[in-house]
Coordinates of C-alpha atoms and ligand atoms in Angstrom, one line a residue:
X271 CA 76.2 132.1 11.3
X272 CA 77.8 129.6 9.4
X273 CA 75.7 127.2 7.4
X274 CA 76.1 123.6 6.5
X275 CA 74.9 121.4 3.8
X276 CA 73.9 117.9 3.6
X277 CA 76.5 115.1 3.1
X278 CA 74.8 114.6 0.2
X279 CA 75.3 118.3 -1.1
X280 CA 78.4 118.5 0.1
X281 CA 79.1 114.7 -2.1
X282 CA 77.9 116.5 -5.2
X283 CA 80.3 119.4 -4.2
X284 CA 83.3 117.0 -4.5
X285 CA 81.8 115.9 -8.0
X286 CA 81.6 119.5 -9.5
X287 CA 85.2 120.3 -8.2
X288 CA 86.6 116.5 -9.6
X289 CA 85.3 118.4 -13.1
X290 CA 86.6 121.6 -12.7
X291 CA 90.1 119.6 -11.9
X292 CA 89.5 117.2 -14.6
X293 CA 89.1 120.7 -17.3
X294 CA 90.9 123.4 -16.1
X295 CA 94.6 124.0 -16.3
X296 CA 96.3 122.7 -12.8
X297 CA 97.5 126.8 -12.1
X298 CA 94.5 128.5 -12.7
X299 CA 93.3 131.4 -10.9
X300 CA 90.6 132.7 -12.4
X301 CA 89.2 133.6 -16.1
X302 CA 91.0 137.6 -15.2
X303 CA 94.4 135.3 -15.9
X304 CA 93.7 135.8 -19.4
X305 CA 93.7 138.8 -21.6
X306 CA 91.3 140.0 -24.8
X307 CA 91.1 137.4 -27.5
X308 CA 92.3 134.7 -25.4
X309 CA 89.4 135.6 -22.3
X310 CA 86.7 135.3 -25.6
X311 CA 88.6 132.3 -26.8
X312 CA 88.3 130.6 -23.7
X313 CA 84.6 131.3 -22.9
X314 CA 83.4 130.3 -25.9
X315 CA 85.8 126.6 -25.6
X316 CA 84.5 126.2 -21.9
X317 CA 80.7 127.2 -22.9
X318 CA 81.3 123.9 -25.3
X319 CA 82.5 121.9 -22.4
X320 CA 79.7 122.8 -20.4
X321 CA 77.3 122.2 -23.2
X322 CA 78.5 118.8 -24.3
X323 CA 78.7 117.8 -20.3
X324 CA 74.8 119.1 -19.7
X325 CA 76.4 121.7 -17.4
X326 CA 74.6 124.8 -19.3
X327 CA 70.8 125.9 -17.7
X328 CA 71.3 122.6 -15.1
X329 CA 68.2 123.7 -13.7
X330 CA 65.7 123.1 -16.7
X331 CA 64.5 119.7 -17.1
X332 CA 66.2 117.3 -19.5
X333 CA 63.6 116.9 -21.7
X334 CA 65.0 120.6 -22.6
X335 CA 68.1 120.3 -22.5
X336 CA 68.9 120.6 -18.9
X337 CA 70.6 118.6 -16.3
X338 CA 67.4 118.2 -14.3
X339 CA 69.7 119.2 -11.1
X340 CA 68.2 120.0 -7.5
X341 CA 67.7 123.5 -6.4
X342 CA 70.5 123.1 -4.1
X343 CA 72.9 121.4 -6.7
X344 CA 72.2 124.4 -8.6
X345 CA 73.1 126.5 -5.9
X346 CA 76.5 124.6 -5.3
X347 CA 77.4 124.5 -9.1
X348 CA 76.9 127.8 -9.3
X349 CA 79.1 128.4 -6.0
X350 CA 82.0 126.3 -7.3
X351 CA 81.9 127.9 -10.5
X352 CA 82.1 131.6 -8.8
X353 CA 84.9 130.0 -6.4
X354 CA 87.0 128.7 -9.4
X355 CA 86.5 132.1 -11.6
X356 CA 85.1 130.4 -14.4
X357 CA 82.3 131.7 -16.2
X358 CA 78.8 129.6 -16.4
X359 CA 78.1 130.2 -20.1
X360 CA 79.0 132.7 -22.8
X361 CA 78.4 136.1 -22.3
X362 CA 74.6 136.4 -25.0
X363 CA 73.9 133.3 -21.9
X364 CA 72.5 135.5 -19.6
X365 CA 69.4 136.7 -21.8
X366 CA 69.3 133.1 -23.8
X367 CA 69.7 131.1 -20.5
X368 CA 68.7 133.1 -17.7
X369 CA 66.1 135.2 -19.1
X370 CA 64.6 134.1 -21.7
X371 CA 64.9 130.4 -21.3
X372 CA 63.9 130.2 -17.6
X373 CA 60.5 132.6 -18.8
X374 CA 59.5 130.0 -21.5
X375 CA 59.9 127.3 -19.2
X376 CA 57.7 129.2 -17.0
X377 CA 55.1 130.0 -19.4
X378 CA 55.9 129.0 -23.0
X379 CA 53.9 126.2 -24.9
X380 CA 54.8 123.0 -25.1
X381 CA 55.9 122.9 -28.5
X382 CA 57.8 126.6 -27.6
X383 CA 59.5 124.8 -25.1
X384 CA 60.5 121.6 -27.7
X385 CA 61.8 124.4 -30.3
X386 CA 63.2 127.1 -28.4
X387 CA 65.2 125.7 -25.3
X388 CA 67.7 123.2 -26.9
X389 CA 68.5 126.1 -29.7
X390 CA 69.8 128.2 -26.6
X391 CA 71.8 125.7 -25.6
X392 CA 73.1 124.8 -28.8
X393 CA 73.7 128.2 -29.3
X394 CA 71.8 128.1 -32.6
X395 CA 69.5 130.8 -31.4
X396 CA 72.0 133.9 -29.7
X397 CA 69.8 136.4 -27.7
X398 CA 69.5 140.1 -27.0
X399 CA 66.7 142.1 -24.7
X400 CA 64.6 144.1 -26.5
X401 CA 62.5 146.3 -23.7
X402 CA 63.6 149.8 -23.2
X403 CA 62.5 152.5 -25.7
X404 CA 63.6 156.3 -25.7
X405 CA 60.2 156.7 -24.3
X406 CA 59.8 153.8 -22.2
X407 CA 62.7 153.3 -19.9
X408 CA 61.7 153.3 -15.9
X409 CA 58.1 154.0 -17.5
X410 CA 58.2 150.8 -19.5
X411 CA 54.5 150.4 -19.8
X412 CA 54.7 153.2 -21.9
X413 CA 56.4 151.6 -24.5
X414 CA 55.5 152.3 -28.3
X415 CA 57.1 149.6 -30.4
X416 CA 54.2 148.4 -32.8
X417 CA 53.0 144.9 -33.9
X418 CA 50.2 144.4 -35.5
X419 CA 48.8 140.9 -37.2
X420 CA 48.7 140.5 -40.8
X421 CA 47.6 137.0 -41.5
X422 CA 49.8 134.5 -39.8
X423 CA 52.2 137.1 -39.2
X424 CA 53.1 139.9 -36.6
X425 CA 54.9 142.8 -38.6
X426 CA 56.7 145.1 -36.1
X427 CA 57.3 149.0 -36.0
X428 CA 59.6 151.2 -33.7
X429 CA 62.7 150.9 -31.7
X430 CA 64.6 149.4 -29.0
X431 CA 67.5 151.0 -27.0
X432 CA 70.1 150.5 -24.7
X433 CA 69.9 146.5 -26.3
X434 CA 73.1 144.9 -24.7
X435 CA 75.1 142.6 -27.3
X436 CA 72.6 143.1 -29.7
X437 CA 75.4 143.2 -32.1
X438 CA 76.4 140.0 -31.4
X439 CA 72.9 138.6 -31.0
X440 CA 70.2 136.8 -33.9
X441 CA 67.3 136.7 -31.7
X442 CA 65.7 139.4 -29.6
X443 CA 62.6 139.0 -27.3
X444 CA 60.8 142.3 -27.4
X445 CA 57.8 144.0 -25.9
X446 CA 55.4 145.3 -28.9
X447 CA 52.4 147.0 -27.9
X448 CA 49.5 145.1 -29.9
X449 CA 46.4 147.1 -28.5
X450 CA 46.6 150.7 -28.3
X451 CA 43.1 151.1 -26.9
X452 CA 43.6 149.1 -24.1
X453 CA 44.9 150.7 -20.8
X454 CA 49.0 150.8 -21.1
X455 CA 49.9 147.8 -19.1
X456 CA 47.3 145.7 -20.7
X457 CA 48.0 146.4 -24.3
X458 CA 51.2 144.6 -24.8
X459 CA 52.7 141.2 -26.2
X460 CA 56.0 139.5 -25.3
X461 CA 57.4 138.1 -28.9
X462 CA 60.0 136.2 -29.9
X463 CA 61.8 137.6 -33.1
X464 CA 64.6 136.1 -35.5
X465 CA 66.4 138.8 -36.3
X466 CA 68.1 137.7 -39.3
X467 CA 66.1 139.8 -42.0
X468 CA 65.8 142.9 -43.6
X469 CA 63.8 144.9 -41.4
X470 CA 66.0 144.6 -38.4
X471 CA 68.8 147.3 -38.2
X472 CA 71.3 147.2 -35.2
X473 CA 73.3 150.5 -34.2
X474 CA 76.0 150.4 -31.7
X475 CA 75.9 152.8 -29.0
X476 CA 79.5 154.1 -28.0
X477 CA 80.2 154.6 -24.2
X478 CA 82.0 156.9 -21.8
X479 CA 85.0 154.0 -21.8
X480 CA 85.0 153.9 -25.5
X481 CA 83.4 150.2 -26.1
X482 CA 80.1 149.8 -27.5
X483 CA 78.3 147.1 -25.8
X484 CA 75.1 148.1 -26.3
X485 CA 72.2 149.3 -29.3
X486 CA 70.0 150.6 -31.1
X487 CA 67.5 148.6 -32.8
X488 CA 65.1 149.6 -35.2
X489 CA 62.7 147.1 -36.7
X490 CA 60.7 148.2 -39.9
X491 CA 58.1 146.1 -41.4
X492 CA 60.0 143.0 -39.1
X493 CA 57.8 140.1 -39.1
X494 CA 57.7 136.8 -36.7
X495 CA 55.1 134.2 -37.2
X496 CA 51.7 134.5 -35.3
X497 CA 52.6 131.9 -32.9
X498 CA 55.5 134.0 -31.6
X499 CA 54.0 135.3 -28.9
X500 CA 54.4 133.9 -24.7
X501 CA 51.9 134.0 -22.7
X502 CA 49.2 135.2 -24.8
X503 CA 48.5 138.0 -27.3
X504 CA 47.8 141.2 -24.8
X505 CA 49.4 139.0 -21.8
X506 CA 53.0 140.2 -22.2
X507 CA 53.0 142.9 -18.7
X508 CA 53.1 139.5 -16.2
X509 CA 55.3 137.8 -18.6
X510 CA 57.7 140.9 -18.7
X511 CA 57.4 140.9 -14.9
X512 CA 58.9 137.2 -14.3
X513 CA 62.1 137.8 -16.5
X514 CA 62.6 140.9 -14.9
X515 CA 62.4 138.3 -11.6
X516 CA 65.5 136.6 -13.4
X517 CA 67.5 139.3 -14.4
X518 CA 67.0 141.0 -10.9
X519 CA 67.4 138.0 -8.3
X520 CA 69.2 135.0 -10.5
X521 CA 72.5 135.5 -9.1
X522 CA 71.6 136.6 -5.6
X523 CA 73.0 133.8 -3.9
X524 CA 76.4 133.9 -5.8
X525 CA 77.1 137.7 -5.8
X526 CA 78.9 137.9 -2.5
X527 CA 81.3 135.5 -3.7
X528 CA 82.4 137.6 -6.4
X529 CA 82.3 140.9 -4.6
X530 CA 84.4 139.7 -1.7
X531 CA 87.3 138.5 -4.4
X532 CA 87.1 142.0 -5.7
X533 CA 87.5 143.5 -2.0
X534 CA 90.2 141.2 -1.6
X535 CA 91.5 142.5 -4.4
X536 CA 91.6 146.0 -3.6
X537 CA 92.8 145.3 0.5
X538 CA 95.9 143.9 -1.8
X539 CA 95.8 146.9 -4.0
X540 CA 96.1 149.3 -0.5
X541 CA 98.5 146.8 0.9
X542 CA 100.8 146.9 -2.4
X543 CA 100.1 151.4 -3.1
X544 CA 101.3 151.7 0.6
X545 CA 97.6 153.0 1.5
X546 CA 96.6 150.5 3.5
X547 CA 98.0 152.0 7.1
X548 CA 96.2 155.5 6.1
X549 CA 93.1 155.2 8.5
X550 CA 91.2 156.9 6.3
X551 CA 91.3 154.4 3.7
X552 CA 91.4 151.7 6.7
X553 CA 87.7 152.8 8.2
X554 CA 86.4 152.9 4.2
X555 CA 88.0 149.5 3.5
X556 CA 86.1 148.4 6.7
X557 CA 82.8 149.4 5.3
X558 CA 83.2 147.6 2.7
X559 CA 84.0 144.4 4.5
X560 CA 80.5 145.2 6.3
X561 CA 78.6 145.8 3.1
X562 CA 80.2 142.0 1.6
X563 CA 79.0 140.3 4.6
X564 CA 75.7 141.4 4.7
X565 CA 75.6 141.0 0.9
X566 CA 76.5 137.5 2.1
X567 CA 73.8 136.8 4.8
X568 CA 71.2 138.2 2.1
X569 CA 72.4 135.7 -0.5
X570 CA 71.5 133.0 2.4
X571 CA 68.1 134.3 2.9
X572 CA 67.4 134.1 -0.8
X573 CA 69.2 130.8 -1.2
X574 CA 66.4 129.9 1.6
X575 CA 63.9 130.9 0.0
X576 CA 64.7 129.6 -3.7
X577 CA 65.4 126.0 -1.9
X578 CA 61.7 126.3 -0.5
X579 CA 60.3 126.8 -4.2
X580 CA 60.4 130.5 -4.8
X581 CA 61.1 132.4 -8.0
X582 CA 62.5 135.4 -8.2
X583 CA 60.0 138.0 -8.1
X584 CA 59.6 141.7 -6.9
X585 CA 61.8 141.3 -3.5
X586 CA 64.5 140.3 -6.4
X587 CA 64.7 144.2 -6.7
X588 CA 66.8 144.0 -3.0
X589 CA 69.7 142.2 -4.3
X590 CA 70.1 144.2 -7.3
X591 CA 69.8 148.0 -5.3
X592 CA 71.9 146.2 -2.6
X593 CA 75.0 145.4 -4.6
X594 CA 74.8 147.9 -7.3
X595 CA 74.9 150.9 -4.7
X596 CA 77.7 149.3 -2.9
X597 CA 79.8 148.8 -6.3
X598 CA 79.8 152.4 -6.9
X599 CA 81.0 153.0 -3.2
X600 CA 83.9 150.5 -3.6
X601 CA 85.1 151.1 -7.1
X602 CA 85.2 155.1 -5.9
X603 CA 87.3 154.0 -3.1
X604 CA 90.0 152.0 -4.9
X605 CA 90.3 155.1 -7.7
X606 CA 91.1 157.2 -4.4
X607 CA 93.8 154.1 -3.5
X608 CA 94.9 154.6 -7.2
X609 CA 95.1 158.1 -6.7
X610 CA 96.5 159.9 -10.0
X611 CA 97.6 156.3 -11.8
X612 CA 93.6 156.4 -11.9
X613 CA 93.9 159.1 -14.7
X614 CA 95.8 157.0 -17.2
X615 CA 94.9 153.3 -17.4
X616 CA 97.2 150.7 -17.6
X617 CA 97.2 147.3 -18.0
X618 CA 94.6 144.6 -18.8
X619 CA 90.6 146.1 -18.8
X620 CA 87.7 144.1 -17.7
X621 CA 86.3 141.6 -20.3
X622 CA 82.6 142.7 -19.4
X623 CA 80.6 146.4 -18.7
X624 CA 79.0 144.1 -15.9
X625 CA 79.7 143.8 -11.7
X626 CA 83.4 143.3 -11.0
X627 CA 85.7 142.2 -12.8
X628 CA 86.3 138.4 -13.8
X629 CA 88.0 136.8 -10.5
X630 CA 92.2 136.1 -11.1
X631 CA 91.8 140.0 -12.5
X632 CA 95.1 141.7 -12.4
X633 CA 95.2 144.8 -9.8
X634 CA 95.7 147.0 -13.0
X635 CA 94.4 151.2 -13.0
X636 CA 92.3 149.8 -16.4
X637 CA 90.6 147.4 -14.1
X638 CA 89.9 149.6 -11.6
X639 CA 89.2 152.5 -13.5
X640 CA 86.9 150.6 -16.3
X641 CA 85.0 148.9 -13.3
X642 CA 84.5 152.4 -11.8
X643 CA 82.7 153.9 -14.7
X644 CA 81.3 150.2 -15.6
X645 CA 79.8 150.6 -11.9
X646 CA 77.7 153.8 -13.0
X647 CA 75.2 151.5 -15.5
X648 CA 74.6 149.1 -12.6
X649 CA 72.1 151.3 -10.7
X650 CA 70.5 151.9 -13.7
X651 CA 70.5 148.7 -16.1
X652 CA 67.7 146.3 -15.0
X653 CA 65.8 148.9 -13.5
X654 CA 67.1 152.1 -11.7
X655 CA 67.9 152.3 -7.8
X656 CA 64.9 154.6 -7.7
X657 CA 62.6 152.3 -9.2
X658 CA 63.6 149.4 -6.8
X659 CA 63.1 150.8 -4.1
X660 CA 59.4 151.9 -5.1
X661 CA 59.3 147.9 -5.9
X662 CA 60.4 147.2 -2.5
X663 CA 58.4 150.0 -0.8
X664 CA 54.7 149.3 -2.7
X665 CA 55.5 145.2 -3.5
X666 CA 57.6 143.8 -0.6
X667 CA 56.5 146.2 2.2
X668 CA 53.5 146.6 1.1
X669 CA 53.6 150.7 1.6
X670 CA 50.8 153.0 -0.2
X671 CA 51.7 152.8 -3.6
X672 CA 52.5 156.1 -5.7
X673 CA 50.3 157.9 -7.2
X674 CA 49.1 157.4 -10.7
X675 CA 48.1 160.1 -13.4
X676 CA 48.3 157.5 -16.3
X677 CA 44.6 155.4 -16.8
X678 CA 42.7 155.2 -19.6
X679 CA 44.1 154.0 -23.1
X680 CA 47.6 154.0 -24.1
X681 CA 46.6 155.8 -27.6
X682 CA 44.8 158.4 -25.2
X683 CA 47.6 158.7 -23.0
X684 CA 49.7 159.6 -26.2
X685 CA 47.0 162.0 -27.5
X686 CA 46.9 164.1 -24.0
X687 CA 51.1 164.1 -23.8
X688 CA 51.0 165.4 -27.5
Ligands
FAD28 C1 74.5 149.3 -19.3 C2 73.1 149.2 -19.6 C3 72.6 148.1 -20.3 C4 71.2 148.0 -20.6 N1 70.8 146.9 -21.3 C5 69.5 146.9 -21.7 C6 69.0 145.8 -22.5 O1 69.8 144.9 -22.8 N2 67.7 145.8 -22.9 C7 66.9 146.8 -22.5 O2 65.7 146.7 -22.9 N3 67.3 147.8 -21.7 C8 68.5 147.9 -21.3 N4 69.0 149.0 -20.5 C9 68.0 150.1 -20.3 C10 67.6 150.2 -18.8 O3 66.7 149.2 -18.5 C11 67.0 151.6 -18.7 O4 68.1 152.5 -18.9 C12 66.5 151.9 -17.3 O5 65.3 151.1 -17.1 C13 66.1 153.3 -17.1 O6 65.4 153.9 -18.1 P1 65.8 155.3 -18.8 O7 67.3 155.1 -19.2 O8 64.9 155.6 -19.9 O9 65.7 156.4 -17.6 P2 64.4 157.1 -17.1 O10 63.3 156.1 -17.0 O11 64.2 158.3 -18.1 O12 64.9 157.6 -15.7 C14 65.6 158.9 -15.5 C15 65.7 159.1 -14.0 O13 64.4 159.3 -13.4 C16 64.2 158.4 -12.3 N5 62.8 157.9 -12.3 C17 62.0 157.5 -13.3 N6 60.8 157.1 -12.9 C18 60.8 157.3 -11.5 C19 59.9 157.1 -10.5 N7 58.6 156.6 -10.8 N8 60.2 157.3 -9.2 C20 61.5 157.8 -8.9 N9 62.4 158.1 -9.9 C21 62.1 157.8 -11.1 C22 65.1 157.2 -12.7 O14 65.5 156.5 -11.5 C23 66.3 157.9 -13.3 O15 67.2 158.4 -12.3 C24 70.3 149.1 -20.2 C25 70.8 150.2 -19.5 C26 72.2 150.3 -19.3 C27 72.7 151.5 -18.5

């Protein structure tokens, strides 16, 4: 299967790569070329290129911001951009642009929509995800974070965890649980919170590789204006539900671009350590060639279906089990090609906690090894491998759904676990 676009597709494809010629050095390879303050350096200058060219969130409509840009223009920026290694904003971009943004096009106000949407691009307004909870993780209807209205303001109660770049973040959107006597999925609002004030205290969390790229956030006595809420005070479940769409299925199409230049990669790794004539190493490498292409082929069928008008929404959950159960396969394997150089890390380490590393990576052990443990979080982040597939099972297959031991209030529920 090989598919082709339109001439006219394929003409916009000659425009994007005339502008990644026209702003990118004539050798590069890939963001990976560079190396710690230099990688930041240069995401944050070519953020500003995209910005001032309309290139960020080319999607949303220009009365936003946006580009206004086809679904399939999308599609082949976004293609390009994975092909020439370049990232397609800054890294806060993905909760401003991605999941945030896209949700308050889908179901912000008007005037939310005036005021909120250009700030993300501007990057005047720098995002964060305020969900999980220590008690509200996989079970995120059970969350316990407070708001509760006095006057024309919501003042907020409890804490966040696990917030990714939080600490480089001044805006969170968090779920707040506004009516305790309701049952647990119905009780809840999705706000939008500045967290420049007093009342909003960010902890870094360190990890197994030593960086801390994610938080703890406690809000006490936070406030945000009444009309902070999206969707509707008690409405925030569905609203929760479509950004989880975004986070889960944005990429889909894109993914197997990147994960083939990291098999590449490694097939030049075993070529380089000698290991590629073992045939042990061979047959595994051979998986993982299997694995990329159908990551491939699934990317098609979503592209299909996002071309035909569909949003991401629970069969998003495929993409995100698919690749993040075959990252911990492949990152295991090229430790094994590593062998003992695995043990002490060398060399340049991945810019990001997240999927492989930036394309034009060095074949270093601190890439390998950081992706490895890196490629623990990604069947958990954005919802564990468990819980997708009980999304796929009970929403995409349709199967019997699981039983449930949890109606009746929220403030009940908390009472009878007491
Ligand atoms: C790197 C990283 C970044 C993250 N970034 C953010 C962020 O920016 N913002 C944010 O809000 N959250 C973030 N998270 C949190 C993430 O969404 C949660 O960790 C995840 O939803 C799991 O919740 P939990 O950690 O509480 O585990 P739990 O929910 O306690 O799960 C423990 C285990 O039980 C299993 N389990 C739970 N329920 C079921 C079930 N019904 N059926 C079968 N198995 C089940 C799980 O699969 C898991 O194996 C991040 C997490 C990581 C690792």
């Amino acid at each position: 299967m090989q598919p082709t676009y339109s001439d006219e597709a394929e003409a916009y494809r000659e425009k994007v790569q005339a502008f990644l010629a026209e702003h990118l050095p004539h050798d590069w390879k890939g963001i990976g070329q560079l190396d710690g303050d230099a990688t930041r350096d240069f995401t944050l200058e070519w953020r500003r290129t995209l910005y001032e060219n309309g290139l960020l969130a080319v999607g949303w409509p220009k009365a936003y911001g946006g580009a206004g840009l086809t679904s399939l223009e999308q599609v082949i920026l976004a293609e390009e951009f994975a092909r020439a290694g370049v990232p397609a904003g800054a890294p806060n971009d993905v909760f401003g642009i991605q999941m945030v943004g896209n949700t308050i096009l889908q179901w912000g106000t008007e005037e939310q929509k005036r005021d909120y949407l250009p700030k993300i691009l501007s990057r005047e307004h720098i995002w964060c995800q305020g969900y999980s909870e220590p008690n509200a993780g996989s079970d995120l209807g059970n969350l316990g974070c407070r708001a509760v209205l006095d006057g024309d303001e919501w003042v907020i109660n409890g804490q966040k965890i696990w917030t990714s770049a939080g600490h480089l973040a001044d805006h969170i959107f968090l779920l707040a649980r506004t009516d305790p006597d309701a049952p647990k999925h119905k009780g809840i609002s999705f706000l939008l919170v500045d967290m420049r004030q007093p009342g909003v205290e960010v902890r870094p969390i360190k990890m197994i590789s030593g960086e801390s790229e994610f938080n703890e956030v406690f809000f006490t006595d936070a406030r945000c204006p009444r009309g902070n809420v999206l969707g509707g005070v008690n409405n925030g479940w569905g609203v929760a539900m479509t950004l989880l769409g975004y986070e889960r299925g944005e990429a889909a199409a894109t993914l197997s671009i990147r994960f083939r230049g990291e098999l590449d990669r490694l097939i030049a790794l075993a070529k380089e350590t000698g290991r590629a004539s073992d045939p042990v190493i061979r047959q595994r490498l051979a998986w993982c060639h299997a694995k990329v292409e159908i990551m491939r082929y699934n990317g098609m069928r979503v592209l299909t279906r996002f071309l035909a008008g569909h949003h991401p929404g629970p069969d998003a959950g495929i993409s995100k089990l698919y690749w993040s159960e075959y990252h911990k396969v492949v990152t295991e394997l090229a430790l094994d090609i590593l062998g003992p150089d695995a043990l002490v890390p060398e060399g340049r380490p991945p810019s990001s906690a997240f999927q492989p590393d930036d394309a034009g990576a060095p074949n270093s052990s601190a890439s390998w090894a950081m992706t490895f443990l890196n490629a623990r979080a990604g069947t958990i982040y954005a919802g564990t491998s468990q819980v997708q597939r009980n999304i796929i099972g009970e929403m995409v297959l349709g199967l019997p759904k699981e039983p449930k031991a949890d109606g009746g209030s929220w403030s009940d529920l908390q009472k009878a676990r007491a």
